Amino acid sequence: MPFNDKSNSRFKLFSQLAEADTAVVSSSALTENLGMSRQAIFKLVGTLREEGLDIESIPRRGYALRNCRDADALSPTLINYFLKDEKMFSKCVYIPEVDSTQQVIKKLAAQGAPEGIIVVTDHQTLGRGRRGRTWITPNGKNLFFSVLLRPKIATGDVQLLNLAAALAVSGALKEEHCVPAEIKWPNDILARGKKLCGILSESAGEPDRVYYAITGIGVNVNLPSGNINEDIARVATSVQVETGKITSRPLLLSQIFIRFAALAGMLSDERGKAEILSIYRKNCATLGKEVRVIEDEKKYLGTARDITDQGAIIVNIDGRDIVLAAADIQHLRQV
Ligand code: BTN
């Protein structure tokens, strides 16, 4: 699998159409700029349409792109185009159905794939969540994707990558789509107390060096309330339920990555890490709340006090501050 698609002809043709916005680009301009025959361009337009892109052919004039920012199909060319200025992301690969995007990335990592490869799918058959749980939500409506990172950080700082991902998702949802998104430590994204997105980070390495990290993100996007399984409707929501609108999944995915690239890039030095932690502390809705902590079979009530420099949570339980690196937390109320 080639690891960079930004120079292939499909991407170049799409870029020419996208730069013209919705104006018609003449076939002669395309043949000249791309150094391809009309026949080759006709074929490439067909492959872009197969990705779900709306390209109109105007007889004897040329081609025009329609509704690119509203497109909901997970077109890898569109996603690569939205991420064209992001150096961290090399390529987005779309696979219609997979067991888990985490598994696909794990295999690519073992083959030496570079940082920044994104795998996105419409349907996961074995989607995985935190703490060994499953993550299965309806296909064709949500976002399921994972990205391979090769960060220059110590293994103990992988949790900070997790926090950066939570900031990226909540920021994109709040600032670009007006979703009342908030972060529940470490990286659940909630809206009005219901879960909207889950993030799973896994890594391989030695104590002082991470070989690779995989961040997997699942967002409930275009799921009307009636489609949310009755068992989970009490605790889950979607972007559509929160905004009343259909949201373009490629657009949301790239907005998340543009933020994630900036935040993850800050983790390579101490100043950047301190800044991420400070932004996270301001944005983590868990802090100051009365919480229920669930650790294996045990449950405790306490008050969430702070986040440590490595991203663990400090909960005051019966007057004692306890540091929890990994646990399930439920919000009870503001103290
Ligand atoms: C959680 O338990 O909250 C984390 C859920 C993470 C789900 C995403 S969907 C894309 C990626 N592939 C997986 O199998 N899991 C993650």
XYZ file of C-alpha atoms and ligand atoms in Angstrom:
351
model
C 0.000 0.000 0.000
C 1.610 3.345 -1.001
C 1.730 5.620 2.038
C 1.196 8.984 0.427
C -1.750 9.755 -1.810
C -1.424 13.497 -2.049
C 0.525 13.210 -5.298
C -1.699 10.708 -7.107
C -3.777 11.703 -10.117
C -7.145 11.237 -8.412
C -6.099 13.669 -5.692
C -4.715 16.134 -8.245
C -7.902 16.079 -10.315
C -10.048 16.534 -7.220
C -7.863 19.449 -6.089
C -8.333 21.214 -9.437
C -12.104 20.916 -9.099
C -12.126 21.895 -5.423
C -9.939 24.973 -6.001
C -12.556 26.173 -8.496
C -15.180 25.766 -5.735
C -18.358 24.993 -7.691
C -17.335 26.665 -10.969
C -16.981 24.581 -14.123
C -13.398 23.540 -14.929
C -13.000 22.959 -18.642
C -11.835 19.601 -19.907
C -9.040 21.311 -21.839
C -7.730 23.021 -18.652
C -7.797 19.654 -16.886
C -5.989 17.799 -19.675
C -3.364 20.519 -19.840
C -2.815 20.938 -16.082
C -2.778 17.231 -15.329
C -1.039 16.026 -18.468
C -3.768 13.428 -19.055
C -6.108 12.531 -21.889
C -9.838 13.379 -21.770
C -10.517 9.657 -21.575
C -8.264 9.286 -18.504
C -9.975 12.248 -16.828
C -13.405 10.779 -17.583
C -12.319 7.528 -15.894
C -10.923 9.338 -12.847
C -14.139 11.323 -12.463
C -15.900 7.932 -12.345
C -13.650 6.745 -9.487
C -14.269 9.964 -7.554
C -18.021 9.463 -7.992
C -17.608 5.909 -6.687
C -16.143 7.466 -3.513
C -19.485 9.285 -3.168
C -18.429 12.693 -4.487
C -20.924 14.742 -6.455
C -19.227 15.803 -9.704
C -21.375 17.178 -12.478
C -20.392 16.717 -16.159
C -21.416 19.688 -18.232
C -21.535 18.609 -21.907
C -18.949 20.340 -24.099
C -17.720 22.423 -21.152
C -16.172 20.325 -18.396
C -16.770 19.268 -14.809
C -17.913 20.972 -11.597
C -17.800 19.819 -7.990
C -21.021 20.048 -6.003
C -21.631 20.182 -2.224
C -18.111 19.271 -1.223
C -18.383 20.588 2.370
C -21.755 18.861 2.855
C -20.653 15.483 1.436
C -21.243 12.742 3.980
C -19.678 9.771 2.156
C -16.308 8.899 3.696
C -14.355 9.759 0.561
C -10.620 9.324 1.269
C -9.780 11.832 -1.475
C -12.003 14.463 0.137
C -10.490 13.769 3.575
C -6.946 13.924 2.132
C -7.901 17.209 0.489
C -9.242 18.698 3.737
C -5.972 17.591 5.413
C -3.678 18.662 2.579
C -1.851 21.273 4.673
C -1.340 18.994 7.686
C 2.195 17.613 7.632
C 1.486 15.055 10.356
C -1.107 13.183 8.307
C 0.247 11.289 5.334
C -2.801 9.527 4.003
C -6.378 8.497 4.750
C -7.474 5.002 3.753
C -11.169 4.066 3.586
C -12.182 0.443 4.074
C -15.976 -0.119 3.887
C -16.015 -2.811 6.604
C -13.328 -3.961 9.039
C -13.100 -5.860 12.303
C -11.612 -2.834 14.056
C -9.700 0.159 12.675
C -7.316 -0.308 15.647
C -6.386 -3.761 14.337
C -5.822 -2.491 10.795
C -3.494 0.242 12.042
C -1.688 -2.224 14.299
C -0.884 -4.385 11.250
C 0.246 -1.332 9.266
C 2.461 -0.252 12.184
C 4.096 -3.691 12.195
C 4.808 -3.270 8.455
C 6.592 0.003 9.182
C 3.883 2.412 7.996
C 4.771 6.044 8.653
C 3.150 8.329 11.193
C -0.105 9.905 10.159
C -1.849 7.116 8.318
C -5.591 7.227 9.059
C -7.967 4.303 8.590
C -11.660 5.134 8.475
C -14.588 2.785 7.991
C -18.361 2.759 7.786
C -18.749 -0.489 9.674
C -16.777 -2.277 12.381
C -17.640 -5.876 13.214
C -15.391 -6.080 16.300
C -15.115 -2.452 17.421
C -13.222 -2.182 20.684
C -13.699 0.211 23.574
C -11.721 1.000 26.719
C -11.189 -1.621 29.406
C -11.971 -4.565 27.096
C -15.460 -3.387 26.190
C -16.997 -3.509 22.699
C -17.846 -0.462 20.570
C -20.572 -1.260 18.080
C -22.813 1.485 16.716
C -24.886 1.631 13.484
C -22.965 1.693 10.216
C -22.965 4.393 7.548
C -23.896 7.074 10.064
C -21.040 7.396 12.487
C -17.321 7.955 12.505
C -14.947 5.109 13.330
C -11.312 5.849 12.669
C -7.799 5.290 13.981
C -4.527 7.036 13.330
C -0.946 5.845 13.636
C 1.428 8.142 15.493
C 5.127 7.780 16.188
C 5.460 10.448 18.871
C 8.782 11.332 20.435
C 7.541 10.859 23.975
C 8.123 8.508 26.906
C 5.634 5.674 27.432
C 4.434 7.376 30.621
C 3.245 10.342 28.556
C 0.926 8.354 26.258
C -1.986 9.390 28.475
C -1.261 12.998 27.456
C -1.869 11.990 23.842
C -5.215 10.673 24.990
C -6.036 13.989 26.648
C -4.941 15.861 23.503
C -7.326 13.720 21.432
C -10.186 14.541 23.812
C -9.425 18.262 23.492
C -9.318 17.954 19.691
C -12.716 16.226 19.467
C -14.482 18.415 22.007
C -12.997 21.564 20.411
C -14.145 20.585 16.903
C -17.635 19.690 18.116
C -18.065 22.835 20.209
C -16.435 25.413 17.989
C -17.345 24.133 14.512
C -20.729 22.504 15.169
C -22.102 24.211 18.313
C -22.457 20.881 20.158
C -22.413 21.383 23.961
C -19.533 18.911 24.204
C -17.653 18.357 27.429
C -14.836 16.044 28.482
C -15.275 13.356 31.102
C -11.835 12.198 32.276
C -9.871 10.835 30.613
C -11.400 11.075 27.173
C -15.119 10.468 26.930
C -16.937 13.263 25.154
C -20.406 13.932 26.558
C -23.224 16.273 25.644
C -25.824 16.985 28.328
C -24.285 14.137 30.315
C -24.701 11.549 27.526
C -21.851 9.910 25.631
C -21.165 11.210 22.140
C -17.662 9.917 21.483
C -15.162 7.418 22.854
C -11.410 7.423 22.386
C -9.062 4.478 22.719
C -5.285 4.926 22.746
C -2.892 2.022 22.573
C 0.871 2.019 22.317
C 3.953 -0.157 21.980
C 7.433 0.680 23.170
C 9.925 0.684 26.002
C 9.691 2.833 29.155
C 11.732 5.659 27.637
C 10.503 5.432 24.046
C 7.214 4.879 22.272
C 7.572 2.906 19.011
C 4.073 3.807 17.989
C 0.744 4.936 19.409
C -2.681 4.322 17.918
C -5.520 6.682 18.696
C -8.944 5.340 17.769
C -11.988 7.576 17.832
C -15.666 6.688 17.536
C -18.180 9.540 17.243
C -21.951 9.156 17.023
C -22.671 11.556 14.190
C -25.789 11.222 12.022
C -27.805 9.050 14.323
C -31.394 10.228 14.869
C -32.695 9.634 18.398
C -34.955 6.789 17.190
C -31.887 4.913 15.918
C -30.101 4.902 19.234
C -30.538 1.465 20.733
C -33.129 1.619 23.563
C -30.700 0.100 26.054
C -28.196 2.894 25.518
C -30.505 5.837 24.700
C -30.412 6.836 28.367
C -26.643 7.230 28.273
C -25.769 7.955 24.605
C -26.419 10.782 22.173
C -25.260 11.906 18.718
C -24.261 15.095 16.906
C -27.585 14.942 15.046
C -29.593 14.665 18.272
C -27.687 17.628 19.735
C -27.832 19.927 16.683
C -30.910 18.704 14.790
C -28.727 18.645 11.653
C -26.849 16.199 9.446
C -23.106 16.804 9.708
C -20.551 15.970 7.021
C -18.427 13.169 8.488
C -15.344 13.898 6.310
C -15.471 17.533 7.399
C -15.804 16.680 11.099
C -13.022 14.089 10.865
C -10.638 16.596 9.305
C -11.565 19.328 11.779
C -10.697 16.879 14.580
C -7.343 16.039 12.971
C -6.361 19.641 12.329
C -6.783 20.264 16.072
C -5.193 16.956 17.053
C -2.086 17.644 14.912
C -1.514 20.968 16.643
C -2.042 19.522 20.140
C -0.075 16.287 19.634
C 2.807 18.308 18.181
C 3.039 20.193 21.497
C 3.849 17.019 23.449
C 7.459 16.854 22.326
C 8.666 19.454 24.843
C 8.011 20.247 28.507
C 6.465 23.641 27.816
C 4.017 22.171 25.335
C 3.083 19.380 27.750
C 2.410 21.890 30.522
C 0.254 23.906 28.145
C -1.801 20.851 27.102
C -2.361 20.001 30.753
C -3.426 23.509 31.559
C -5.916 23.581 28.636
C -7.156 20.137 29.627
C -7.688 21.100 33.281
C -9.774 24.093 32.153
C -11.855 21.928 29.830
C -12.310 18.747 31.841
C -15.879 18.738 33.163
C -14.986 16.049 35.719
C -12.902 18.393 37.873
C -14.823 19.725 40.835
C -17.569 17.115 40.443
C -18.700 14.483 42.852
C -17.890 11.227 41.109
C -18.347 7.501 41.392
C -15.076 5.651 40.747
C -15.349 2.092 39.466
C -12.164 0.059 39.676
C -12.697 -3.605 38.790
C -15.316 -4.806 41.286
C -14.899 -1.865 43.691
C -16.892 1.370 43.742
C -16.090 4.561 45.677
C -17.630 8.019 45.934
C -15.350 11.035 45.937
C -14.620 14.494 44.558
C -12.457 14.967 41.458
C -9.753 17.438 42.473
C -7.028 17.674 39.832
C -5.107 16.078 36.974
C -1.463 15.056 37.533
C 1.334 16.003 35.141
C 1.006 12.577 33.524
C -2.743 12.865 33.039
C -3.945 10.743 35.976
C -6.918 12.002 38.000
C -6.754 12.896 41.701
C -9.957 12.017 43.530
C -10.546 12.848 47.164
C -12.106 9.791 48.759
C -12.982 9.973 52.462
C -10.611 12.898 52.967
C -7.630 11.295 51.192
C -6.345 12.242 47.752
C -6.036 9.123 45.608
C -4.251 9.170 42.219
C -5.982 7.060 39.573
C -4.164 6.410 36.308
C -6.982 4.252 34.904
C -10.509 3.791 36.214
C -14.099 4.341 35.171
C -15.519 7.581 36.454
C -19.192 8.539 36.575
C -20.225 12.150 37.097
C -22.686 12.601 39.940
C -23.031 16.337 40.502
C -21.126 19.603 40.790
C -19.761 20.159 44.282
C -14.455 3.855 24.666
O -14.591 2.809 25.260
O -15.082 4.864 25.017
C -13.524 3.970 23.480
C -14.209 3.653 22.186
C -13.283 3.760 20.992
C -13.975 3.354 19.713
C -13.133 3.605 18.497
S -14.058 3.434 16.998
C -12.602 3.473 16.061
C -11.566 2.684 16.821
N -11.664 1.273 16.496
C -12.015 0.533 17.546
O -12.166 -0.707 17.530
N -12.201 1.304 18.613
C -11.919 2.698 18.328
